[in-house]
Short mmCIF file of C-alpha atoms and ligand atoms in Angstrom, two decimals:
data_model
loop_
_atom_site.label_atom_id
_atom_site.label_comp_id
_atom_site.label_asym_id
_atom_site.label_seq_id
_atom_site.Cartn_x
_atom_site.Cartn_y
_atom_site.Cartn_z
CA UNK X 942 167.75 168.41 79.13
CA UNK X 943 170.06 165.39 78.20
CA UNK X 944 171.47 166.90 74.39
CA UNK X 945 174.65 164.39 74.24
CA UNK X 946 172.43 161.50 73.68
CA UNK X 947 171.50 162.83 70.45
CA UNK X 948 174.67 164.52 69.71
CA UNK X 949 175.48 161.48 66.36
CA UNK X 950 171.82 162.31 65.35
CA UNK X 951 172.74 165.55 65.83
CA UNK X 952 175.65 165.47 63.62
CA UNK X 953 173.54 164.43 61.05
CA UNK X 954 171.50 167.21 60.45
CA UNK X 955 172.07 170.67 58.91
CA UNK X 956 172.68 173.49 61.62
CA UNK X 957 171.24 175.50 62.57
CA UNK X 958 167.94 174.13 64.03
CA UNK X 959 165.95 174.35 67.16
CA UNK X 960 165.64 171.40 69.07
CA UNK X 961 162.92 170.30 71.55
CA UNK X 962 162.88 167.70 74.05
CA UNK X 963 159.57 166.27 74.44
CA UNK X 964 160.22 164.33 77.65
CA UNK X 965 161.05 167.55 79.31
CA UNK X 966 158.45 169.55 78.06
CA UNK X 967 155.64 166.59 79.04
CA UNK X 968 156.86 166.50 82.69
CA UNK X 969 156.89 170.75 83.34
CA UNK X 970 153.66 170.57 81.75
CA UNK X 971 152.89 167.86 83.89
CA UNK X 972 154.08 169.33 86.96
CA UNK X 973 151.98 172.95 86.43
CA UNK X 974 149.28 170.94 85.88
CA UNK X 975 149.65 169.14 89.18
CA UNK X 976 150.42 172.25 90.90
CA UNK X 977 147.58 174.20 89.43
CA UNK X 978 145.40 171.96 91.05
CA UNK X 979 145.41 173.42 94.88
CA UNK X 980 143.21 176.19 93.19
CA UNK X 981 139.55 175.34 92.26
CA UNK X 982 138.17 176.09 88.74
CA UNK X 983 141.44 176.90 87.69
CA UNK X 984 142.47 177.09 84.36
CA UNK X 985 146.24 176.43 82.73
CA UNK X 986 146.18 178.54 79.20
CA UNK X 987 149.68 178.38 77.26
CA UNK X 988 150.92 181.98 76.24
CA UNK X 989 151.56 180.74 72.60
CA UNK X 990 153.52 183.68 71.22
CA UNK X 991 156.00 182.01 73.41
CA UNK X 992 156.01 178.65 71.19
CA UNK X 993 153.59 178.04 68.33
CA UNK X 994 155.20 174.51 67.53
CA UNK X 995 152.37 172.00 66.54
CA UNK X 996 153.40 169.12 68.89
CA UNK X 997 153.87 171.59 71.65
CA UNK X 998 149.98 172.86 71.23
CA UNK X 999 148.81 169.57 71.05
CA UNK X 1000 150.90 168.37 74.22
CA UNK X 1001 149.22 171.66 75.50
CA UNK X 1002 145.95 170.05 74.69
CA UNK X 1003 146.64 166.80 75.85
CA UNK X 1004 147.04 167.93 79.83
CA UNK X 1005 143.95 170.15 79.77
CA UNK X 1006 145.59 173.65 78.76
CA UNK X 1007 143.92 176.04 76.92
CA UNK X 1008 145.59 179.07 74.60
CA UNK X 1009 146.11 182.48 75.48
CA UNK X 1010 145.92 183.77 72.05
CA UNK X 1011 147.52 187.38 71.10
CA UNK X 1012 146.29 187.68 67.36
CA UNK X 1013 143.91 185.86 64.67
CA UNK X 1014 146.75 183.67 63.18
CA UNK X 1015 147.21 182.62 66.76
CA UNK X 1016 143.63 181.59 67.33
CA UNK X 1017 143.31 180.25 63.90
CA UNK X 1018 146.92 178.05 64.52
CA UNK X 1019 145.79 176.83 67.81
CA UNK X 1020 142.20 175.51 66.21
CA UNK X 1021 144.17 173.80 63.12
CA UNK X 1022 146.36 171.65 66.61
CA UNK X 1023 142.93 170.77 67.68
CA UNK X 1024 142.70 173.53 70.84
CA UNK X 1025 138.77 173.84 70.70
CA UNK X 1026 137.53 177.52 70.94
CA UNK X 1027 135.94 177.51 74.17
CA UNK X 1028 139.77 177.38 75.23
CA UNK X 1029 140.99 180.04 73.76
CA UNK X 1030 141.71 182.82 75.50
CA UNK X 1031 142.61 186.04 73.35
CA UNK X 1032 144.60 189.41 74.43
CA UNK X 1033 146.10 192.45 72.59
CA UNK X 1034 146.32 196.05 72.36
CA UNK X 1035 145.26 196.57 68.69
CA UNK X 1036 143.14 193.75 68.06
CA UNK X 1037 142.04 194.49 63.95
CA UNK X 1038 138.28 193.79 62.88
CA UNK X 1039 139.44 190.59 60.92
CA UNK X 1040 140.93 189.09 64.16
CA UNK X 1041 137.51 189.67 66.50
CA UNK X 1042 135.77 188.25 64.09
CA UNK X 1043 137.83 185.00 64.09
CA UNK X 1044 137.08 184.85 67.49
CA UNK X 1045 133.72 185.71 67.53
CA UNK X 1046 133.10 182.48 64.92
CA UNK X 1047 135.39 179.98 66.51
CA UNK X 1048 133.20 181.20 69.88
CA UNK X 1049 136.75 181.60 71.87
CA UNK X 1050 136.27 181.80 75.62
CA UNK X 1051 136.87 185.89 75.98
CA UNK X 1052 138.46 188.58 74.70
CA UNK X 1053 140.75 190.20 76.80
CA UNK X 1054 139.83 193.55 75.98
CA UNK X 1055 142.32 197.08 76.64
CA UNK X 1056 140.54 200.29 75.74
CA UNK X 1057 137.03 201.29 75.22
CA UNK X 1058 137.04 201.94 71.36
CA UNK X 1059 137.65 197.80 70.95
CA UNK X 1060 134.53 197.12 73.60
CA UNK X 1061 132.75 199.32 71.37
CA UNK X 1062 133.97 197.90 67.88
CA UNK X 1063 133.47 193.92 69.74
CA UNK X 1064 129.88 194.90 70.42
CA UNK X 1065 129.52 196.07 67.08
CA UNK X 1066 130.79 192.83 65.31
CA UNK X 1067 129.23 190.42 67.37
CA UNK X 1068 126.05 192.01 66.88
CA UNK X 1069 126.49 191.81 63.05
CA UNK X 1070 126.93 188.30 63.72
CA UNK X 1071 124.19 187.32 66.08
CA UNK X 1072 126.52 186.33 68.84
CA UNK X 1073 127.38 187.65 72.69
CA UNK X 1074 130.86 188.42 73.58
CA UNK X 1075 132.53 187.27 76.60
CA UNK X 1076 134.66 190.60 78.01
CA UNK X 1077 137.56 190.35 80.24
CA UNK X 1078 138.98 193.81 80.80
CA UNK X 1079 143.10 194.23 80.85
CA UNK X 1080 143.44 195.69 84.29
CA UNK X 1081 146.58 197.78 84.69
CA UNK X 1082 147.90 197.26 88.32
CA UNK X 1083 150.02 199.73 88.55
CA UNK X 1084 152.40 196.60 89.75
CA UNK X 1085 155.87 196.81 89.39
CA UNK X 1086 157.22 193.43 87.62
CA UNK X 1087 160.89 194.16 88.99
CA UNK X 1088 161.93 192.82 85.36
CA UNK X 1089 163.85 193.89 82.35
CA UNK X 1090 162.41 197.31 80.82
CA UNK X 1091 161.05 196.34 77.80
CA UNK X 1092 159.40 193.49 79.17
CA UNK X 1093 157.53 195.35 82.08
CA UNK X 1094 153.97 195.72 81.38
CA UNK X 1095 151.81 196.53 84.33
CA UNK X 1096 152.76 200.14 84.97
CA UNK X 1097 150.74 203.22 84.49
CA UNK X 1098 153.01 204.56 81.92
CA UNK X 1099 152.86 200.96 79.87
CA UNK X 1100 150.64 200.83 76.94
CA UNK X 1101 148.83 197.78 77.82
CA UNK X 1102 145.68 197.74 80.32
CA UNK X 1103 142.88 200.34 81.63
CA UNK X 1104 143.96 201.90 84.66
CA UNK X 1105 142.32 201.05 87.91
CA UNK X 1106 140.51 204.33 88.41
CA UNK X 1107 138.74 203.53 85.10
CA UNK X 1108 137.25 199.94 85.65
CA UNK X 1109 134.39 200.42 87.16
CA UNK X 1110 132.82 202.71 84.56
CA UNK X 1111 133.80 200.43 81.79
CA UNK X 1112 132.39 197.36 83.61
CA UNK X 1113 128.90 199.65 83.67
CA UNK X 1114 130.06 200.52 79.79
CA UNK X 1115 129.91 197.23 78.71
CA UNK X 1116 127.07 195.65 80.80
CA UNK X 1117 125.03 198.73 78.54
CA UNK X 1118 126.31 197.26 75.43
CA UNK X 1119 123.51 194.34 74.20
CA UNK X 1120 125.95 192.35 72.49
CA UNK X 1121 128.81 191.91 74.98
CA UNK X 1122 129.06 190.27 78.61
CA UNK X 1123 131.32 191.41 81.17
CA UNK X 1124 132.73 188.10 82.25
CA UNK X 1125 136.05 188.97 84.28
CA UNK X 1126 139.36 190.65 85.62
CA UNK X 1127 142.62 190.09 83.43
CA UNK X 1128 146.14 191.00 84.41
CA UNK X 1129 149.70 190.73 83.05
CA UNK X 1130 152.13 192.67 84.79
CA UNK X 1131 155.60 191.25 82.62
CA UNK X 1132 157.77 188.57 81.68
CA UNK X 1133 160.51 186.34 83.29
CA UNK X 1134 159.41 187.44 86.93
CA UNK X 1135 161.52 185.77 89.68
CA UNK X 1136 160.50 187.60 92.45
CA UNK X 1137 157.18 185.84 94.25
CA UNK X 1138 156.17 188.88 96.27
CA UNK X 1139 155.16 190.36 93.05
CA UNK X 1140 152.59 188.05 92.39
CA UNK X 1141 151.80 188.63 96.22
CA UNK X 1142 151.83 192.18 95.55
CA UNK X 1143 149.13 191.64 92.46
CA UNK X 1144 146.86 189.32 94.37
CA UNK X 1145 146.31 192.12 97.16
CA UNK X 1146 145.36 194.65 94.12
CA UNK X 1147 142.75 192.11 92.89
CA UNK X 1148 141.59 191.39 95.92
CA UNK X 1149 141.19 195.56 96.57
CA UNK X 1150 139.75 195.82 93.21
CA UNK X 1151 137.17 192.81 93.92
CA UNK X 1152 135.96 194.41 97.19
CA UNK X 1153 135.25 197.28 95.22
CA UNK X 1154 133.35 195.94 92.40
CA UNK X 1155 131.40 193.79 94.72
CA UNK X 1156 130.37 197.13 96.42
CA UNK X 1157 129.08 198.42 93.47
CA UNK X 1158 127.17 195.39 92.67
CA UNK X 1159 129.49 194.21 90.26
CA UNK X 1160 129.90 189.93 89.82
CA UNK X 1161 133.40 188.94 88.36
CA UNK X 1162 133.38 185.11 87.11
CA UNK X 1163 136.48 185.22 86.42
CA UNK X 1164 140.42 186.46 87.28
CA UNK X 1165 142.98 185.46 84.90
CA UNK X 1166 146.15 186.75 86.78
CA UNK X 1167 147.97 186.60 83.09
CA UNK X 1168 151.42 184.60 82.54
CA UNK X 1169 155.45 185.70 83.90
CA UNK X 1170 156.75 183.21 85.68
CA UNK X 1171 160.33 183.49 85.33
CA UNK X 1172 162.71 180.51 84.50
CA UNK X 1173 166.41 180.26 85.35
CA UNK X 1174 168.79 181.03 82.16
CA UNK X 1175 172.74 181.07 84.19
CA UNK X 1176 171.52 177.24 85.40
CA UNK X 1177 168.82 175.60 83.06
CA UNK X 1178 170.91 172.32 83.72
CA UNK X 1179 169.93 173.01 87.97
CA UNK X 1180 166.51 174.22 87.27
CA UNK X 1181 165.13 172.44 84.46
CA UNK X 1182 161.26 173.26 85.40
CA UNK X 1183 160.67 176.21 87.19
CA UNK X 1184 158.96 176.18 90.86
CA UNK X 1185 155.38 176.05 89.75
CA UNK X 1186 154.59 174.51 93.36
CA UNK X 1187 155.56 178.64 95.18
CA UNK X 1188 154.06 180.07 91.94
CA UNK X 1189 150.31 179.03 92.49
CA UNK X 1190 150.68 178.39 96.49
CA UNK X 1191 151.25 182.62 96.50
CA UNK X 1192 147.62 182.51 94.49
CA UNK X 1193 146.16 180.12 96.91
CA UNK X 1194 147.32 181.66 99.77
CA UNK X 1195 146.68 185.49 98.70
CA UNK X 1196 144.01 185.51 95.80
CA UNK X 1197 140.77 185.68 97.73
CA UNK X 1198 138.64 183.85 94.86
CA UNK X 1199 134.89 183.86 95.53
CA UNK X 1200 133.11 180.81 95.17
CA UNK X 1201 132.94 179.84 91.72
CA UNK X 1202 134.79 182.08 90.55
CA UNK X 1203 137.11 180.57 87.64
CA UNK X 1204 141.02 181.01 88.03
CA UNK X 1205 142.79 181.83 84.87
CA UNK X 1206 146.70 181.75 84.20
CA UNK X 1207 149.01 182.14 80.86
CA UNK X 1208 152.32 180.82 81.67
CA UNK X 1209 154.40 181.32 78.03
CA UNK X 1210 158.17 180.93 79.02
CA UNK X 1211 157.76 178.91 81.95
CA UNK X 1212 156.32 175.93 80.01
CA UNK X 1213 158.92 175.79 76.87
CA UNK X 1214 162.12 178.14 77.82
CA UNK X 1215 163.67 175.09 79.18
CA UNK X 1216 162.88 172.58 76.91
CA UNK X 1217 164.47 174.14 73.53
CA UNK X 1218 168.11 174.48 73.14
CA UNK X 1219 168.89 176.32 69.40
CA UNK X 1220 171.81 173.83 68.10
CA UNK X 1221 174.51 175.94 65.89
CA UNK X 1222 178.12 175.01 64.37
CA UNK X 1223 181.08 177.07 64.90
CA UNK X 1224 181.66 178.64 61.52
CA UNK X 1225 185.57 179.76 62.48
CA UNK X 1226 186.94 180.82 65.13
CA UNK X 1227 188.58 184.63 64.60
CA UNK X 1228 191.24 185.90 67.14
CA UNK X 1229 191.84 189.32 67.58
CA UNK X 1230 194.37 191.03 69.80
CA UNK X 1231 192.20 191.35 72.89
CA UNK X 1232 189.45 188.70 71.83
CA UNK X 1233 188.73 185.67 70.69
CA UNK X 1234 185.81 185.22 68.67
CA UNK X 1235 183.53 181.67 68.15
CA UNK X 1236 181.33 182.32 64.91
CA UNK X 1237 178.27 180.55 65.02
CA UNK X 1238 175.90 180.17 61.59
CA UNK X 1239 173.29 181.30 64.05
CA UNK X 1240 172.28 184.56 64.55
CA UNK X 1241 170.06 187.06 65.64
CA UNK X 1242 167.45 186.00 62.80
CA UNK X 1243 166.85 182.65 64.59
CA UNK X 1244 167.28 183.85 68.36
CA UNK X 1245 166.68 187.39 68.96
CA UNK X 1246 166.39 187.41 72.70
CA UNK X 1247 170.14 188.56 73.78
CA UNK X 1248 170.01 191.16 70.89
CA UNK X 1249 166.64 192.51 72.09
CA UNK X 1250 166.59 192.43 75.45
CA UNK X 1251 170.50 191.96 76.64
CA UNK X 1252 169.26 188.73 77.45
CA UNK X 1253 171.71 185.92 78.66
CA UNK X 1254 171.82 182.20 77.21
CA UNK X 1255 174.12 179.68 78.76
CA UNK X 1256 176.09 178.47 75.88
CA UNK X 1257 177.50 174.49 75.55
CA UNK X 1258 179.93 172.79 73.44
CA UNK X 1259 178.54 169.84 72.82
CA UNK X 1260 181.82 168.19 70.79
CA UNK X 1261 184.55 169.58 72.53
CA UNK X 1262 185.27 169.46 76.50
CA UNK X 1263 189.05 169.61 76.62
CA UNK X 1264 190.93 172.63 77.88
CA UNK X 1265 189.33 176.05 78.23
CA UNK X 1266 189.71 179.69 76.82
CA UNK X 1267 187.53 182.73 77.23
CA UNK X 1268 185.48 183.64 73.92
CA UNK X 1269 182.63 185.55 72.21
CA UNK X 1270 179.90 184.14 70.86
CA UNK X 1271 178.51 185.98 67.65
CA UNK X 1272 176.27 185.23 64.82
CA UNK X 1273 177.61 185.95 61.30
CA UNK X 1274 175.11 188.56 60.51
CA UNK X 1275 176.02 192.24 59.37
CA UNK X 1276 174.75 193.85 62.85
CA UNK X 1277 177.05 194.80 65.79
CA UNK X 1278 173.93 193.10 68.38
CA UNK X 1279 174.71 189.75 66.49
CA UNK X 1280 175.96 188.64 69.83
CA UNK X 1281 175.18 185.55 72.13
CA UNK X 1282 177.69 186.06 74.96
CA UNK X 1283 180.84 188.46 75.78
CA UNK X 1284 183.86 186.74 77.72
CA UNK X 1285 182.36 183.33 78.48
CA UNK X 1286 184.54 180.26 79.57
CA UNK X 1287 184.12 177.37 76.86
CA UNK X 1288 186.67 174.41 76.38
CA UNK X 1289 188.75 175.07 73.36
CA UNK X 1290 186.73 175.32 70.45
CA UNK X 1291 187.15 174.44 66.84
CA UNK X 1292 185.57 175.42 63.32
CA UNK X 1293 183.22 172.26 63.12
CA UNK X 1294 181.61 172.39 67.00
CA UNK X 1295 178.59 171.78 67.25
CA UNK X 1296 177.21 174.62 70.33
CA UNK X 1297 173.65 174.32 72.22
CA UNK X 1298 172.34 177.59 73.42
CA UNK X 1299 169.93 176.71 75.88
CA UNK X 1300 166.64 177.79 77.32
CA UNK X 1301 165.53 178.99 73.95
CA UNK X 1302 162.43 177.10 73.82
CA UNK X 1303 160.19 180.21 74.57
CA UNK X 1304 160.38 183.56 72.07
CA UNK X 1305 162.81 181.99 69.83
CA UNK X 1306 161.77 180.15 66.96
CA UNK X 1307 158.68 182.78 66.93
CA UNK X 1308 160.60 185.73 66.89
CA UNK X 1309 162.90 184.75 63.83
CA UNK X 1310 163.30 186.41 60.94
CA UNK X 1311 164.64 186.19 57.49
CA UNK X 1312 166.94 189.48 57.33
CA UNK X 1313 169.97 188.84 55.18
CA UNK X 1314 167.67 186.53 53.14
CA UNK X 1315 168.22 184.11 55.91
CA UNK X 1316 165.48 180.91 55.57
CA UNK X 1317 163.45 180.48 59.01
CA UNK X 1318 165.72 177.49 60.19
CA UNK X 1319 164.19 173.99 61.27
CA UNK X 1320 162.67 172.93 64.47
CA UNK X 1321 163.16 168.88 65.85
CA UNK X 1322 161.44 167.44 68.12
CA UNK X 1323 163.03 164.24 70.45
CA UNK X 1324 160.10 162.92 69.39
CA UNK X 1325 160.83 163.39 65.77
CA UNK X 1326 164.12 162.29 66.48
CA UNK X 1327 163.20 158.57 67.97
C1 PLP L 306 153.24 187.24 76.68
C2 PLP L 306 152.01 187.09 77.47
C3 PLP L 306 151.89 186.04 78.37
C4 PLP L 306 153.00 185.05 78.65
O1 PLP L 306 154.05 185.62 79.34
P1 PLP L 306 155.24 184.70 79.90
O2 PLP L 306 156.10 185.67 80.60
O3 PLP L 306 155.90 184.07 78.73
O4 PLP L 306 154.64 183.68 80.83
C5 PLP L 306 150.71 185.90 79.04
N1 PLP L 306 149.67 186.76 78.85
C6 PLP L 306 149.76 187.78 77.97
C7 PLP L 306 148.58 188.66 77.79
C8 PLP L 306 150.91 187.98 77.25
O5 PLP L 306 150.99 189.00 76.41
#
């Protein structure tokens, strides 16, 4: 991502604010696209809880992708950028009566469906309406995402999915029901996976869980193997678009897809981390007598990430490059996890800097909040920038 090119424009503007670069974002788009296409019938849906930014649906739009949607504000959003329905994919534990039925009426694609009491209310609703749902059941793999804790999701003891054991009998649930179809498999094991042989490890369980089904008679249009691609936070500047070419040639080679059977991903953070940096100011810089402190007037309200999940940001001074010390990074809110990064090597830094925290383009602007009667802070576009 090339920030110093904009760092006068930069200057300009009133920190802090999220900035995207649109040139980055077209070409990783671009390249999953490209990638995607050594597997038939398959499908690119962006994971927008990762980024909900306008231009980024509609560049979403313009290469083909559709929406993996994970509430009604999400689906509704994604139809105001111009996503059409059919493209909508939509997923969640504790979808509420108000949310199926935007679905149902803006006739999304499927409903990625997690227990039996929602199969049962879906049936209900769409019946009320005249319509036939599309059902894709949550599968839980029992895979383990070799990920951060809290953003593992395809273990037994997770609350997302319907256990393997229990598939078959819902398939036979829903195929009873007169106002639902059973349309596919649906999988998401967790978030910022690095590892490929745990993709490898998933395909396998489909492909166990397809020779079953097919034994009992069962036809599956469609596997939607969910989202997780990891990208790389210590080196964004080395790996500016993760390796979509290894992530779909492990579905290629594994995934035994029958013949027209459709293949469905949701890739969130792979397609935006990258191209956001959040762009802050050095507030003062504090010195105690074992640290030295760089206050940003960001916080945890605009980037929650390293707060929430001990994540790890690589942190640039954009105005300063001259010597070097060893600082924190904190945010100036009243909360001990207001911190960006412990003991990291920055050149010296002065009240005034202007700092980039990179790879924040995925489950950062989303996640703010206004705590401390903070306003939701701006988001830029290079293209808004031009
Ligand atoms: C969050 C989520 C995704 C996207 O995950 P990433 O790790 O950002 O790719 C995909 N599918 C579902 C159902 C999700 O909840």
């Amino acid at each position: 991502m090339e920030l110093l090119k904009y760092l006068d424009t930069f200057k300009a503007l009133p920190t802090p604010f999220y900035f995207y670069d649109m040139e980055l974002l077209r070409e990783t788009f671009r390249q999953a696209q490209e990638e995607s296409c050594c597997i038939p019938l398959s499908f690119i849906h962006l994971a927008m809880k990762a980024n909900s930014h306008p231009q980024i649906l509609q560049t979403a739009r313009d290469y083909g992708f559709g929406i993996d949607a994970v509430s009604g504000g999400e689906i509704l959003k994604a139809i105001e950028a111009g996503i059409p329905g059919p493209n909508i994919v939509f997923a969640g534990v504790g979808k509420t009566d108000r949310e199926i039925i935007i679905g149902l009426k803006n006739d999304i694609l499927c409903f990625n469906v997690e227990s039996i009491p929602e199969i049962e209310v879906i049936n209900h609703l769409a019946g009320q309406m005249g319509k036939i749902a599309r059902i894709t059941l949550r599968v839980n793999p029992d895979v383990d995402a070799h990920t951060h804790k809290n953003i593992t999701t395809g273990l037994e003891e997770n609350k997302f999915g319907i256990d393997l054991c229990d598939i078959l009998p819902t398939i036979k649930k829903i195929n009873s029901l007169p106002h639902l179809n059973y349309y596919g498999l649906h999988f998401h094991i967790g978030s910022q996976i690095l590892n490929m042989d745990v993709f490898q490890q998933l395909s396998i369980k489909i492909n166990s869980l397809q020779n079953a089904l097919e034994n009992a008679g069962i036809t599956t249009n469609s596997i939607n193997v969910g989202g997780g691609l990891g990208v790389d936070y210590t080196s964004p500047e080395k790996h500016p678009i993760p390796c979509f070419h290894e992530y779909f040639q492990i579905f290629y080679k594994f995934l035994k897809l029958r013949p027209h059977q459709e293949f469905h991903c949701e890739l969130g953070r792979s397609l935006t981390a990258q191209s956001g940096a959040l762009i802050s100011q050095v507030v003062f810089i504090k010195e105690g007598h074992v640290k030295k402190f760089a206050i940003l007037d960001a916080g945890f309200t605009d980037l929650i990430r390293p707060a929430l999940y001990q994540a790890n940001h690589k942190i640039i001074n954009l105005s300063s490059s001259t010597g070097e010390d060893i600082y924190d990074v904190v945010g100036p809110i009243c909360e001990s996890t207001d911190v960006f990064a412990q003991d990291i090597h920055l050149p010296l830094t002065h009240r005034g800097d202007l700092m980039a925290i990179l790879s924040a383009g995925a489950y950062g602007h989303v996640m703010a909040s206004e705590y401390n009667c903070r306003p939701l802070i701006k988001e830029y576009t290079s293209d808004d920038l031009k």
